Tab-separated table of C-alpha atoms in Angstrom:
chain	number	residue	atom	x	y	z
F	1	MET	CA	-29.299	17.186	-20.622
F	2	SER	CA	-28.084	20.170	-23.384
F	3	SER	CA	-24.399	20.286	-22.212
F	4	PRO	CA	-23.035	17.294	-20.060
F	5	THR	CA	-20.162	17.502	-18.172
F	6	ILE	CA	-17.179	15.125	-19.816
F	7	GLY	CA	-13.860	14.746	-18.377
F	8	VAL	CA	-10.741	14.280	-20.127
F	9	LEU	CA	-8.188	11.909	-18.677
F	10	ALA	CA	-5.237	14.164	-17.929
F	11	LEU	CA	-2.090	11.912	-17.285
F	12	GLN	CA	-0.768	12.666	-20.714
F	13	GLY	CA	-1.731	12.740	-24.371
F	14	ASP	CA	-4.423	14.804	-26.775
F	15	VAL	CA	-6.094	16.447	-23.255
F	16	ARG	CA	-6.735	19.890	-24.995
F	17	GLU	CA	-7.486	18.115	-28.347
F	18	HIS	CA	-10.757	15.974	-27.098
F	19	ALA	CA	-11.575	19.199	-24.691
F	20	VAL	CA	-12.021	21.542	-27.858
F	21	ALA	CA	-13.569	18.673	-30.221
F	22	LEU	CA	-16.036	18.259	-26.998
F	23	ALA	CA	-16.792	22.022	-26.421
F	24	GLU	CA	-17.611	22.235	-30.059
F	25	VAL	CA	-20.229	19.592	-29.957
F	26	GLY	CA	-22.023	21.153	-27.220
F	27	ALA	CA	-20.141	19.536	-24.201
F	28	LEU	CA	-18.701	20.710	-20.780
F	29	ALA	CA	-15.259	19.500	-21.120
F	30	ARG	CA	-12.953	19.295	-18.196
F	31	PRO	CA	-9.335	17.876	-17.149
F	32	VAL	CA	-9.359	14.774	-14.574
F	33	ARG	CA	-6.567	13.649	-12.916
F	34	ARG	CA	-7.867	12.404	-8.897
F	35	PRO	CA	-10.218	9.940	-8.061
F	36	GLU	CA	-12.761	12.195	-6.408
F	37	GLU	CA	-12.722	14.631	-9.868
F	38	ILE	CA	-14.610	11.181	-11.463
F	39	ALA	CA	-17.220	11.211	-9.322
F	40	ASP	CA	-19.832	13.874	-10.548
F	41	LEU	CA	-19.135	13.485	-14.356
F	42	ASP	CA	-21.499	12.750	-16.621
F	43	ALA	CA	-19.177	10.871	-18.934
F	44	LEU	CA	-15.274	10.664	-19.598
F	45	VAL	CA	-12.955	10.591	-22.479
F	46	ILE	CA	-9.734	8.615	-22.540
F	47	PRO	CA	-7.360	10.467	-24.656
F	48	GLY	CA	-4.131	9.009	-27.036
F	49	GLY	CA	-1.331	8.762	-25.756
F	50	GLU	CA	1.156	5.874	-24.312
F	51	SER	CA	-0.874	3.320	-23.108
F	52	THR	CA	1.700	1.796	-20.667
F	53	THR	CA	2.425	5.280	-19.258
F	54	MET	CA	-1.080	6.071	-18.803
F	55	SER	CA	-1.523	2.738	-16.923
F	56	LYS	CA	1.498	3.262	-14.715
F	57	LEU	CA	0.359	6.757	-13.907
F	58	ALA	CA	-3.204	5.649	-13.407
F	59	VAL	CA	-2.112	3.367	-10.848
F	60	SER	CA	0.055	5.780	-8.827
F	61	PHE	CA	-3.009	8.318	-8.616
F	62	GLY	CA	-5.167	5.530	-7.679
F	63	LEU	CA	-7.872	6.090	-10.426
F	64	PHE	CA	-8.285	2.237	-11.394
F	65	GLY	CA	-10.642	1.691	-8.853
F	66	PRO	CA	-13.037	4.581	-9.085
F	67	LEU	CA	-12.778	4.109	-13.080
F	68	ARG	CA	-13.907	0.801	-12.959
F	69	GLU	CA	-17.023	1.793	-10.362
F	70	ARG	CA	-17.958	4.291	-12.591
F	71	VAL	CA	-17.999	2.147	-15.765
F	72	ALA	CA	-19.954	-0.696	-14.051
F	73	ALA	CA	-22.279	1.645	-13.228
F	74	GLY	CA	-22.954	2.417	-16.625
F	75	MET	CA	-20.777	5.929	-17.460
F	76	PRO	CA	-20.241	6.287	-20.570
F	77	VAL	CA	-16.926	6.372	-21.834
F	78	TYR	CA	-15.037	6.893	-25.188
F	79	GLY	CA	-11.173	6.008	-25.525
F	80	SER	CA	-8.940	6.909	-28.438
F	81	CYS	CA	-6.226	5.040	-29.539
F	82	ALA	CA	-4.382	4.359	-26.247
F	83	GLY	CA	-7.773	5.176	-24.369
F	84	MET	CA	-8.935	1.908	-26.491
F	85	ILE	CA	-6.079	-0.167	-24.839
F	86	MET	CA	-7.626	1.168	-21.787
F	87	LEU	CA	-11.215	-0.014	-22.349
F	88	ALA	CA	-9.980	-3.139	-23.705
F	89	ASP	CA	-10.466	-6.454	-21.535
F	90	LYS	CA	-7.459	-8.213	-23.465
F	91	ILE	CA	-4.221	-6.757	-25.081
F	92	LEU	CA	-1.712	-8.328	-27.130
F	93	ASP	CA	1.394	-7.334	-26.980
F	94	GLY	CA	1.145	-5.329	-23.535
F	95	ARG	CA	3.393	-5.403	-20.354
F	96	ASP	CA	3.230	-8.044	-18.380
F	97	ASP	CA	2.090	-5.749	-15.822
F	98	GLN	CA	-0.246	-3.211	-17.859
F	99	GLU	CA	-3.711	-2.887	-16.496
F	100	THR	CA	-6.550	-1.462	-17.967
F	101	VAL	CA	-10.204	-0.061	-17.126
F	102	GLY	CA	-11.590	-3.000	-19.341
F	103	GLY	CA	-15.431	-2.797	-20.311
F	104	ILE	CA	-15.572	-3.758	-23.547
F	105	ASP	CA	-15.089	-8.059	-24.330
F	106	MET	CA	-12.408	-7.052	-27.053
F	107	THR	CA	-9.101	-8.299	-27.782
F	108	VAL	CA	-6.445	-5.692	-28.775
F	109	ARG	CA	-3.411	-5.800	-30.306
F	110	ARG	CA	-1.071	-2.358	-29.187
F	111	ASN	CA	0.699	-1.040	-32.223
F	112	ALA	CA	-1.000	-3.127	-34.733
F	113	PHE	CA	-0.096	-0.892	-37.176
F	114	GLY	CA	3.846	-0.393	-36.721
F	115	ARG	CA	5.555	2.159	-34.796
F	116	GLN	CA	5.721	5.658	-34.964
F	117	ASN	CA	7.114	6.009	-38.311
F	118	GLN	CA	4.586	4.111	-39.654
F	119	SER	CA	2.042	6.092	-38.746
F	120	PHE	CA	-0.825	7.277	-41.572
F	121	GLU	CA	-4.299	9.022	-42.293
F	122	ALA	CA	-7.162	6.541	-44.506
F	123	ASP	CA	-10.803	7.103	-44.990
F	124	ILE	CA	-12.818	4.876	-42.726
F	125	ALA	CA	-16.198	3.391	-42.794
F	126	PHE	CA	-18.072	4.775	-39.845
F	127	THR	CA	-21.694	2.876	-39.314
F	128	PRO	CA	-23.107	5.996	-37.512
F	129	SER	CA	-22.449	8.293	-40.630
F	130	PRO	CA	-22.953	6.305	-43.953
F	131	ASP	CA	-23.212	8.700	-46.372
F	132	ARG	CA	-19.523	9.806	-46.306
F	133	PRO	CA	-16.426	8.320	-44.713
F	134	LEU	CA	-14.114	9.518	-41.970
F	135	HIS	CA	-10.715	10.833	-42.507
F	136	GLY	CA	-8.627	8.765	-39.835
F	137	VAL	CA	-5.330	9.664	-38.390
F	138	PHE	CA	-3.416	6.680	-37.013
F	139	ILE	CA	-0.044	7.101	-34.938
F	140	ARG	CA	1.229	4.262	-33.257
F	141	ALA	CA	-2.489	2.971	-33.558
F	142	PRO	CA	-3.960	-0.369	-32.100
F	143	TRP	CA	-6.223	-2.604	-33.998
F	144	VAL	CA	-9.213	-4.733	-32.571
F	145	GLU	CA	-8.397	-8.190	-32.945
F	146	SER	CA	-11.567	-10.105	-31.879
F	147	VAL	CA	-14.764	-8.817	-30.322
F	148	GLY	CA	-17.337	-10.467	-28.373
F	149	ALA	CA	-20.958	-11.033	-28.834
F	150	GLY	CA	-22.177	-8.311	-27.581
F	151	VAL	CA	-19.707	-5.573	-29.510
F	152	GLU	CA	-21.033	-3.560	-32.161
F	153	VAL	CA	-18.034	-2.918	-34.874
F	154	LEU	CA	-18.771	1.120	-35.801
F	155	ALA	CA	-15.619	1.428	-38.255
F	156	THR	CA	-13.380	-0.715	-40.167
F	157	LEU	CA	-10.598	0.086	-42.831
F	158	GLU	CA	-11.442	0.809	-46.508
F	159	SER	CA	-8.472	0.225	-48.083
F	160	ALA	CA	-5.041	-2.047	-48.468
F	161	PRO	CA	-3.117	-3.150	-46.803
F	162	HIS	CA	-4.953	-3.180	-43.563
F	163	GLU	CA	-8.540	-3.403	-45.545
F	164	GLY	CA	-11.387	-4.728	-43.262
F	165	ARG	CA	-9.502	-3.987	-39.986
F	166	VAL	CA	-12.236	-3.085	-37.070
F	167	VAL	CA	-10.740	0.270	-35.825
F	168	ALA	CA	-13.668	1.496	-33.852
F	169	VAL	CA	-16.559	-0.525	-31.264
F	170	ARG	CA	-18.681	0.267	-29.220
F	171	GLN	CA	-20.588	-1.993	-26.176
F	172	GLY	CA	-23.156	-0.016	-24.125
F	173	ASN	CA	-22.223	3.029	-22.906
F	174	LEU	CA	-18.573	2.546	-24.394
F	175	VAL	CA	-17.341	3.600	-27.082
F	176	ALA	CA	-13.438	3.412	-28.606
F	177	THR	CA	-11.555	3.892	-31.944
F	178	SER	CA	-7.961	2.906	-32.668
F	179	PHE	CA	-7.496	6.637	-34.560
F	180	HIS	CA	-7.659	10.248	-33.367
F	181	PRO	CA	-10.409	12.395	-34.455
F	182	GLU	CA	-9.407	15.086	-32.195
F	183	LEU	CA	-6.819	16.019	-34.920
F	184	THR	CA	-9.163	16.032	-38.136
F	185	GLY	CA	-11.528	18.836	-37.184
F	186	ASP	CA	-14.409	16.155	-38.119
F	187	GLY	CA	-16.665	16.407	-35.017
F	188	ARG	CA	-18.646	13.383	-36.103
F	189	VAL	CA	-17.412	10.531	-33.645
F	190	HIS	CA	-17.457	13.092	-30.462
F	191	GLU	CA	-20.885	14.346	-31.279
F	192	TYR	CA	-21.781	10.558	-31.586
F	193	PHE	CA	-20.589	10.502	-28.238
F	194	VAL	CA	-22.086	13.150	-26.683
F	195	ASP	CA	-25.777	12.076	-28.039
F	196	LEU	CA	-24.985	8.653	-26.582
F	197	VAL	CA	-23.581	10.513	-23.423
F	198	ARG	CA	-27.521	12.571	-23.545
F	199	ASP	CA	-29.108	9.589	-23.716
F	200	ALA	CA	-27.725	7.697	-20.947
F	201	VAL	CA	-27.830	10.664	-18.347
């Protein structure tokens, strides 16, 4: 499949930026807000934003059921920042009523790197692209506290004070990053995901 159709969950966050990044690596991107728009997608991106707000809106729009069904059936999903939280089976420092789609056997800590004014950029060792580091943008970002046996670590931070922290993972057809590749102009994460989608459909 040369141009897979990939939805971008358009409840809030970096929807347009992800759509542009997907188009640049050969996918057809379209916004998704309603349950019926999920059925004919080849894959989905869950963008950054505010994870508790995103969770509440997904409940209000009736999206959790259809999303969990598609994930369980093998639909590829990529989540960045808040999207990583949405794909986590367990959350630390979340709201008591905060729901996730789940699917990745990992525990994620919300706002692990600090508040908005502690946002930062850093180079990342990205396993699928070992020749050169990725430059990551971290905005109120989570990190991966722990992973299960079936989870592959794709990226860690290379520099202090957070050296070694896990910031990108994959389990099956699900990929998640703490950082925002849609903001850097570096298409390698989106290209990696689109290649995964082509292999899966």
